[in-house]
PDB file of C-alpha atoms in Angstrom:
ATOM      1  CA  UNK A 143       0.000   0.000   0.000  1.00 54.00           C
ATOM      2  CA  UNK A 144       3.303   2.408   0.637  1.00 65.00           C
ATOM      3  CA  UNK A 145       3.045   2.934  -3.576  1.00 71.00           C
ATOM      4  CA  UNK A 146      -0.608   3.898  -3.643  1.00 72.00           C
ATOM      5  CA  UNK A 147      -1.615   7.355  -4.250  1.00 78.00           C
ATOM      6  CA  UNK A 148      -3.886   9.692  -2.252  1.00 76.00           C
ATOM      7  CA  UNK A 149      -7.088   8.934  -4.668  1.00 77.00           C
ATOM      8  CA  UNK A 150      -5.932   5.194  -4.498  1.00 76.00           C
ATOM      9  CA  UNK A 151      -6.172   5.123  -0.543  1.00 76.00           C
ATOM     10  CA  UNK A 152      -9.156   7.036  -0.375  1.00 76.00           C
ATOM     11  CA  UNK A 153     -11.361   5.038  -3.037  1.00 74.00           C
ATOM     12  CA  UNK A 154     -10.137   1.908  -1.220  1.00 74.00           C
ATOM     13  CA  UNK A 155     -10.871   3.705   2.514  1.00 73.00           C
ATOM     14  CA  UNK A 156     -14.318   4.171   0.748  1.00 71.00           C
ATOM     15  CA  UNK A 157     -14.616   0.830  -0.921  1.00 68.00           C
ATOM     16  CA  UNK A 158     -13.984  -0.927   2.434  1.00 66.00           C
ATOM     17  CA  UNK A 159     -16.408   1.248   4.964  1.00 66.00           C
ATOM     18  CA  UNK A 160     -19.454   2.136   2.656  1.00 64.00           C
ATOM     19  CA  UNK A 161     -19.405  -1.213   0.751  1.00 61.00           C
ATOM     20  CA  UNK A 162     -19.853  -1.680  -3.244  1.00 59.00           C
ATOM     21  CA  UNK A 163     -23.676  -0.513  -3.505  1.00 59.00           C
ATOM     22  CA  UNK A 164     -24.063  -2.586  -6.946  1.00 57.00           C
ATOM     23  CA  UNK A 165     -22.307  -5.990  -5.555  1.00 59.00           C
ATOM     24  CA  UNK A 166     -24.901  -8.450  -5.129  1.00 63.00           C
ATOM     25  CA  UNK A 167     -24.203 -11.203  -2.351  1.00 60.00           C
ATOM     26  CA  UNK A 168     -25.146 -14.400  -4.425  1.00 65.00           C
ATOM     27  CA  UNK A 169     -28.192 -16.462  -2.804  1.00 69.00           C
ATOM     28  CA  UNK A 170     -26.471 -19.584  -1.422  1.00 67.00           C
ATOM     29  CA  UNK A 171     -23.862 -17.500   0.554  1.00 62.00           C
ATOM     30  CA  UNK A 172     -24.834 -17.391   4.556  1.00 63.00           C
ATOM     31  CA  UNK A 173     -24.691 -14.176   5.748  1.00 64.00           C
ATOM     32  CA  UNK A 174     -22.287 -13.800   9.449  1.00 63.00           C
ATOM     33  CA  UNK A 175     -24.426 -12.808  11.992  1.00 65.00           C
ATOM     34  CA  UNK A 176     -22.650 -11.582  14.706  1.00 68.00           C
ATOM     35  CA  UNK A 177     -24.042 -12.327  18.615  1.00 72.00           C
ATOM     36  CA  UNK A 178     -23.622  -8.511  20.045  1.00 76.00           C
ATOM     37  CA  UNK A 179     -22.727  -7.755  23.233  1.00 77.00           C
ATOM     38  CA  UNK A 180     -26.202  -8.464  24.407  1.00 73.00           C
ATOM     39  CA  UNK A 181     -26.218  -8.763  28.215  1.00 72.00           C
ATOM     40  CA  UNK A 182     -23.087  -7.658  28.747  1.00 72.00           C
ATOM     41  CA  UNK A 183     -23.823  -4.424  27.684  1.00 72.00           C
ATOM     42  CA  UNK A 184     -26.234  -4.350  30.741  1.00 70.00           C
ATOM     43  CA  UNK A 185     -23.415  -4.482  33.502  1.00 66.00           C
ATOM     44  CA  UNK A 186     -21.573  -2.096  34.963  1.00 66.00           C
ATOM     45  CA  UNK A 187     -18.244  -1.552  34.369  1.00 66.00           C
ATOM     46  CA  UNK A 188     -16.513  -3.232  37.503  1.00 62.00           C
ATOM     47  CA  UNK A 189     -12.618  -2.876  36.502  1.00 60.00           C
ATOM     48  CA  UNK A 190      -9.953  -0.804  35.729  1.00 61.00           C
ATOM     49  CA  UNK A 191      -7.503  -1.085  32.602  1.00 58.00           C
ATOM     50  CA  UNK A 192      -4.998  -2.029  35.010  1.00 58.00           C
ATOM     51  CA  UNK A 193      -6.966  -4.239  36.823  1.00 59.00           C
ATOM     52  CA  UNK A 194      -8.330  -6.401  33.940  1.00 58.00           C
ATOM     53  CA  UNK A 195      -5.119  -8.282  33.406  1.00 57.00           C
ATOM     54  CA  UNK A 196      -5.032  -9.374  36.789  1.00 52.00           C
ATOM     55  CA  UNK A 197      -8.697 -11.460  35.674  1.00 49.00           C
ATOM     56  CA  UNK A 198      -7.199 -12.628  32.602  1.00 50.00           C
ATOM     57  CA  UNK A 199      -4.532 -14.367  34.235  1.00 48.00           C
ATOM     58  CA  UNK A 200      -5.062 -18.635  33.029  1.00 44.00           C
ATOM     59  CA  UNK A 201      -5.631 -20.620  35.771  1.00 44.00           C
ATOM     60  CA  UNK A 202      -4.001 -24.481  36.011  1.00 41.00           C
ATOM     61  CA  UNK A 203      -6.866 -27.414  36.882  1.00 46.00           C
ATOM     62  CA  UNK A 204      -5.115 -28.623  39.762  1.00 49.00           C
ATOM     63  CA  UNK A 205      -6.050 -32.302  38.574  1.00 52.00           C
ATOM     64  CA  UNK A 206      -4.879 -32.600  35.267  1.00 47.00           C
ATOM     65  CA  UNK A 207      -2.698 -29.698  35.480  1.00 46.00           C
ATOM     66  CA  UNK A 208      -4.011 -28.097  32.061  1.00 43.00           C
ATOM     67  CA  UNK A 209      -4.259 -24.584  31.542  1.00 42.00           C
ATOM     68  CA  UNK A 210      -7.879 -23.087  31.589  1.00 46.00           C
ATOM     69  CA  UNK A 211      -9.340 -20.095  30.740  1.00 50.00           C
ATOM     70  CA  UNK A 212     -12.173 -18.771  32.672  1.00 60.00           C
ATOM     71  CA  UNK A 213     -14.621 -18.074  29.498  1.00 65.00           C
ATOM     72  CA  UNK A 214     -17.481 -15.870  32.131  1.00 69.00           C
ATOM     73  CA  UNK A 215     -14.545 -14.046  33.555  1.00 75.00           C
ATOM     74  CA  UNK A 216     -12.877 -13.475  30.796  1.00 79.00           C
ATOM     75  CA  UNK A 217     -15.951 -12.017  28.525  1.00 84.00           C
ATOM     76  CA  UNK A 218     -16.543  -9.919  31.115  1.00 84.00           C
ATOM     77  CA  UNK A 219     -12.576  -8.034  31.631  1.00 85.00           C
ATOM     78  CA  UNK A 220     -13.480  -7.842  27.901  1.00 89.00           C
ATOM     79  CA  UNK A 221     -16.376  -5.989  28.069  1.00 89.00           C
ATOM     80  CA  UNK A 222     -15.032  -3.896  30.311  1.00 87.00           C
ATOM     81  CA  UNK A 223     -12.140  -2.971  28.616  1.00 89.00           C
ATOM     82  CA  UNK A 224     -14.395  -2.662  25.546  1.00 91.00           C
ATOM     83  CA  UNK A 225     -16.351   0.190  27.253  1.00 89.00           C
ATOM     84  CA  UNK A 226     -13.467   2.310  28.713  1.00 88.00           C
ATOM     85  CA  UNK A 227     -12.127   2.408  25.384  1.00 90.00           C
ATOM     86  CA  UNK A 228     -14.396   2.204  22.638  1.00 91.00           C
ATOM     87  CA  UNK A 229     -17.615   2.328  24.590  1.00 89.00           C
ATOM     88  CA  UNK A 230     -18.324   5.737  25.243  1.00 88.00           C
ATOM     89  CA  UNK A 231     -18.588   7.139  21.144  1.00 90.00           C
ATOM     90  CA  UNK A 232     -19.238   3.208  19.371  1.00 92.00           C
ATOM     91  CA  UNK A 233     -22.167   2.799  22.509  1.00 90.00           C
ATOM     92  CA  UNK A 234     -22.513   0.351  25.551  1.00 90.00           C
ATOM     93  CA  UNK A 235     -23.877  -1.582  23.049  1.00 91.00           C
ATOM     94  CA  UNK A 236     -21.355  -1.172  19.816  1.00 91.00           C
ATOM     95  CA  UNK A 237     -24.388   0.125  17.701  1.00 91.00           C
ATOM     96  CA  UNK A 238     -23.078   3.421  17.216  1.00 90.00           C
ATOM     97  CA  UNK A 239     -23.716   6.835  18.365  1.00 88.00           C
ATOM     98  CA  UNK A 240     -25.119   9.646  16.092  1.00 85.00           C
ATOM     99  CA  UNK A 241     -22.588  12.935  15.187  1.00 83.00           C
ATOM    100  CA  UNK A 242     -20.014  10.841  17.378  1.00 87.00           C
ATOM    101  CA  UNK A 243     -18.868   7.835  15.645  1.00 88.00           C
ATOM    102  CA  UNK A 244     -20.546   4.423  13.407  1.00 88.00           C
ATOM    103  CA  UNK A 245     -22.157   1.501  14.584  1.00 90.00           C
ATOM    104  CA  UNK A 246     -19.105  -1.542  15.351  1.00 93.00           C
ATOM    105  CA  UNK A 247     -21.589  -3.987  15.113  1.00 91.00           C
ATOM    106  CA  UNK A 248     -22.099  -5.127  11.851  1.00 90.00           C
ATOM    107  CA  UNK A 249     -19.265  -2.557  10.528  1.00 90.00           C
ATOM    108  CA  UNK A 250     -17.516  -4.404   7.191  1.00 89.00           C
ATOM    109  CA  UNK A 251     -13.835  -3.284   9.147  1.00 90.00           C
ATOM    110  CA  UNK A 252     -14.603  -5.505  11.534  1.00 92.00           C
ATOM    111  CA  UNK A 253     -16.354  -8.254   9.778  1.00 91.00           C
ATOM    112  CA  UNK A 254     -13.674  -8.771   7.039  1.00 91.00           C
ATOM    113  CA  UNK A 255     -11.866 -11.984   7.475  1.00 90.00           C
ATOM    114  CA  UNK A 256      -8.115 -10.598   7.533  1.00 94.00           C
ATOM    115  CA  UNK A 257      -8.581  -8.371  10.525  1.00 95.00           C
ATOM    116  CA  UNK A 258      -5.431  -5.968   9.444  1.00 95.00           C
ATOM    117  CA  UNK A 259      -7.560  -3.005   9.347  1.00 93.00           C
ATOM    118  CA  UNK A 260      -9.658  -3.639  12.276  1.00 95.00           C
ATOM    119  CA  UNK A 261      -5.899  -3.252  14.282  1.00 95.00           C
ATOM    120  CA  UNK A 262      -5.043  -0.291  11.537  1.00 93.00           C
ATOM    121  CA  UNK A 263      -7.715   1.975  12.700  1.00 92.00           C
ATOM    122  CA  UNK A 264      -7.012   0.921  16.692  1.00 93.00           C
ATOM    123  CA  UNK A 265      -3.562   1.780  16.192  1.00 92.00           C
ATOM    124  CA  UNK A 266      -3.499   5.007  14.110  1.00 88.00           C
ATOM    125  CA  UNK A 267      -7.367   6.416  14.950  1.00 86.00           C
ATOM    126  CA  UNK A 268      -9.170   7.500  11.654  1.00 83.00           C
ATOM    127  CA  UNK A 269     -10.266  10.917  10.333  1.00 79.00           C
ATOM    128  CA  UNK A 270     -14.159  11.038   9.859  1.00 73.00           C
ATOM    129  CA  UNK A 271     -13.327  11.988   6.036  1.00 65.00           C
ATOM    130  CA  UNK A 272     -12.804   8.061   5.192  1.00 55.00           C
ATOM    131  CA  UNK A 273     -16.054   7.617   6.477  1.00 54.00           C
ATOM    132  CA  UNK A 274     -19.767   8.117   5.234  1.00 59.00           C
ATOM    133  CA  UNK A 275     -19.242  11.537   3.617  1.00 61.00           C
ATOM    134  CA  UNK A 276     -22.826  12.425   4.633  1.00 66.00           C
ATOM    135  CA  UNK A 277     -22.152  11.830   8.162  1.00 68.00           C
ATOM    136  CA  UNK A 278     -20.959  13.899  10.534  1.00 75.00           C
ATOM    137  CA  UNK A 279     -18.365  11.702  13.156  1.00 82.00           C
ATOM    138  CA  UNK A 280     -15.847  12.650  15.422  1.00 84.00           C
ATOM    139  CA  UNK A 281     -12.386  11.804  14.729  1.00 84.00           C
ATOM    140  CA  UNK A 282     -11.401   8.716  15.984  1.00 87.00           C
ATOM    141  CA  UNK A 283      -8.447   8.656  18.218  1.00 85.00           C
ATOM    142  CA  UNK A 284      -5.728   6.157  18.739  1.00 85.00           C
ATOM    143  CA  UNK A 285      -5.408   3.336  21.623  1.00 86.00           C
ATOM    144  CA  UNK A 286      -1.841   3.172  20.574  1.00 82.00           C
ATOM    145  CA  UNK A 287      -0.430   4.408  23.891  1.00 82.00           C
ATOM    146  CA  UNK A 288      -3.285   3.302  26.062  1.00 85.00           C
ATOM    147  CA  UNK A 289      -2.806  -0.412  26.008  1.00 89.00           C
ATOM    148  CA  UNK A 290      -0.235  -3.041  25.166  1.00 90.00           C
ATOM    149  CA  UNK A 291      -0.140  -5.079  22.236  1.00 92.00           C
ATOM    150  CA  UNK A 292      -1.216  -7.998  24.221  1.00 92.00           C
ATOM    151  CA  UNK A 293      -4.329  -6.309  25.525  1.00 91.00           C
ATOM    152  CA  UNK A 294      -5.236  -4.946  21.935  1.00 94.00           C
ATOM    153  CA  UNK A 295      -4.802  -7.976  20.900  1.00 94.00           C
ATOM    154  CA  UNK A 296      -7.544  -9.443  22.911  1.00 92.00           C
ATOM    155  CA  UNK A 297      -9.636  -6.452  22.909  1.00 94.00           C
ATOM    156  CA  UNK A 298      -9.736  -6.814  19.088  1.00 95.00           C
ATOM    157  CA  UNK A 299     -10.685 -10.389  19.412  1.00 94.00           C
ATOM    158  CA  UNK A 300     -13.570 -10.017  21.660  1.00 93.00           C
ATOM    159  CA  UNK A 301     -14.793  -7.055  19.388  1.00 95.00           C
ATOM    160  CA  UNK A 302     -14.624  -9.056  16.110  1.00 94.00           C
ATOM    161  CA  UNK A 303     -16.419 -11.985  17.576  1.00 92.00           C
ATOM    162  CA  UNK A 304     -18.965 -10.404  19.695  1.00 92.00           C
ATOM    163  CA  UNK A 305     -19.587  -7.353  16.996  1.00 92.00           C
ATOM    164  CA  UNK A 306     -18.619  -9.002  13.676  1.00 91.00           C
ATOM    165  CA  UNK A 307     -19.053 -12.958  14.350  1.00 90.00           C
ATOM    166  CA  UNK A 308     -15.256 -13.295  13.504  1.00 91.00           C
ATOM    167  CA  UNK A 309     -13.502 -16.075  15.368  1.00 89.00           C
ATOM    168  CA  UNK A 310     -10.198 -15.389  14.292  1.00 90.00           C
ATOM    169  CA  UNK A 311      -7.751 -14.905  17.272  1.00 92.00           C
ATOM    170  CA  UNK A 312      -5.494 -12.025  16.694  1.00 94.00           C
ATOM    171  CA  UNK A 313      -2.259 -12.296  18.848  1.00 93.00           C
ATOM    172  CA  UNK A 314      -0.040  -9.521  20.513  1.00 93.00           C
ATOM    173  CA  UNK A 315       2.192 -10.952  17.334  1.00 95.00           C
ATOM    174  CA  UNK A 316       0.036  -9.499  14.614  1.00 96.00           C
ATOM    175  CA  UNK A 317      -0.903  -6.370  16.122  1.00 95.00           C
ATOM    176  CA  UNK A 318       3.326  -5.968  16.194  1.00 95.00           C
ATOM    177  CA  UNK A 319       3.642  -6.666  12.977  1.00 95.00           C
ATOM    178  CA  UNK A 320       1.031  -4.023  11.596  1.00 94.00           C
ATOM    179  CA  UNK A 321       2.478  -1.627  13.975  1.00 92.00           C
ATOM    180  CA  UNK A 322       5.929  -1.936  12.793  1.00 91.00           C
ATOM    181  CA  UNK A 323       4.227  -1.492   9.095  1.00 90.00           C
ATOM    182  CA  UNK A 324       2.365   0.976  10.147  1.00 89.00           C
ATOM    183  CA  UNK A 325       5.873   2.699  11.366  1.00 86.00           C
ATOM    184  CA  UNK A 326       7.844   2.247   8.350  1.00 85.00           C
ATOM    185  CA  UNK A 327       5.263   3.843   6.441  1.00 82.00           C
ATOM    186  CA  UNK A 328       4.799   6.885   8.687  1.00 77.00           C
ATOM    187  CA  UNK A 329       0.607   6.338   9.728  1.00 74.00           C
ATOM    188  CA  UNK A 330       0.994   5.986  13.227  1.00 69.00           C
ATOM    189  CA  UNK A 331      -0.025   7.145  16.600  1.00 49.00           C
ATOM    190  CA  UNK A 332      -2.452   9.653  17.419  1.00 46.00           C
ATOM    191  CA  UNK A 333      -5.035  10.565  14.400  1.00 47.00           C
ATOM    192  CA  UNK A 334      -4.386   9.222  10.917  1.00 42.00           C
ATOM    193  CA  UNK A 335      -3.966  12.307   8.566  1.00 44.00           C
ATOM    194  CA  UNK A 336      -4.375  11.966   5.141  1.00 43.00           C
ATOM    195  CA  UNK A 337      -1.462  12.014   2.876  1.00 42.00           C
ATOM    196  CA  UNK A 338      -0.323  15.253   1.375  1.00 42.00           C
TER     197      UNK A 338
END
C-alpha cells in the first residue's frame, strides 16, 4: 500500500467502509451474523484497565494440570475494557452513536476476514473523512499508547467476535507486525492524517 496514491487510498478507505452498492451477495452464501454484546452491555463496568489483566490471568486445573481459561470471567474483563475504550462514542452496546462515531456492530472493518484493518484503525485512529461523507463523526483517536499489544490484541478479538461474528484470534504478534508497518510507512499514533 506504501506505492498507492492519495485517490488510491481514499477510493479503497471508501470501498472498504461504505461497501460496493451494486455488488450483489449471491443467494447460497450465509450471511455472518454476529451475537452482540447483548447482556453484557447491561453491567456495569466493575474494573480498571490495570486491573483487567489481573482477571485474565489462566488458571491451572489442579487435577490434570491443564491450563484453563475462565470463558465468564474473561468475557466480562473484555467488556469492560471494551467500554473504557471504545464504549463511550461506538455505545454500551457497539451500535453506534449519532454525530459521534458508526455503529461496530455489523461494521464491514470488523467483519472482514483478515482483521489488518480492524488493528489499523485501533492503532493510528481514523479521520471522519474516510467515512460516510454524509455523516458527521468525530475523529477517531488512537489506543496506541493506552494499552499493550497484548491487551489490543484481545480487545480486538472479543470485538470481532462479539460485533462481527469473527472467530479469528489475533495475537499480541500481529498487532506488532502491523504496527511496525504501520511505522515504516509513517501512519501511526495519534489521528491518521491523510497524505499530502
Amino acid at each position: 500500500t506504501r506505492h498507492l496514491t492519495r485517490q488510491d487510498v481514499e477510493t479503497i478507505a471508501e470501498y472498504l467502509i461504505a461497501g460496493d452498492k451494486y455488488n450483489e451477495i449471491e443467494p447460497h452464501i450465509v450471511p455472518i451474523i454476529p451475537p452482540g454484546l447483548g447482556d453484557l452491555a447491561n453491567r456495569p463496568v466493575t474494573q480498571t484497565i490495570n486491573e483487567i489483566d489481573d482477571s485474565l490471568n489462566v488458571a491451572s486445573d489442579t487435577k490434570t494440570g491443564i491450563e484453563t481459561l475462565d470463558i465468564q470471567n474473561h468475557e466480562e474483563a473484555m467488556y469492560n475494557l471494551y467500554a473504557q475504550t471504545c464504549g463511550a462514542c461506538h455505545g454500551p452496546d457497539g451500535k453506534g452513536r449519532a454525530g459521534i462515531a458508526p455503529a461496530l456492530l455489523n461494521n464491514g472493518i470488523i467483519m472482514h476476514k483478515d482483521p489488518y484493518d480492524t488493528i489499523a484503525v485501533a492503532i493510528r485512529g481514523l479521520m471522519p473523512s474516510y467515512m460516510n461523507r454524509g455523516t458527521n463523526f468525530m475523529p477517531m483517536s488512537s489506543v496506541d499508547t493506552v494499552l499493550s499489544d497484548a491487551q489490543l490484541a484481545q480487545l480486538l478479538t472479543f470485538v470481532r467476535n462479539r460485533l462481527g461474528g469473527r472467530t479469528v484470534i489475533i495475537t499480541a504478534k500481529d498487532v506488532t507486525h502491523v504496527r511496525k508497518e504501520l511505522e515504516k510507512s509513517g501512519y501511526i499514533g495519534a489521528i491518521h492524517q491523510p497524505m499530502e
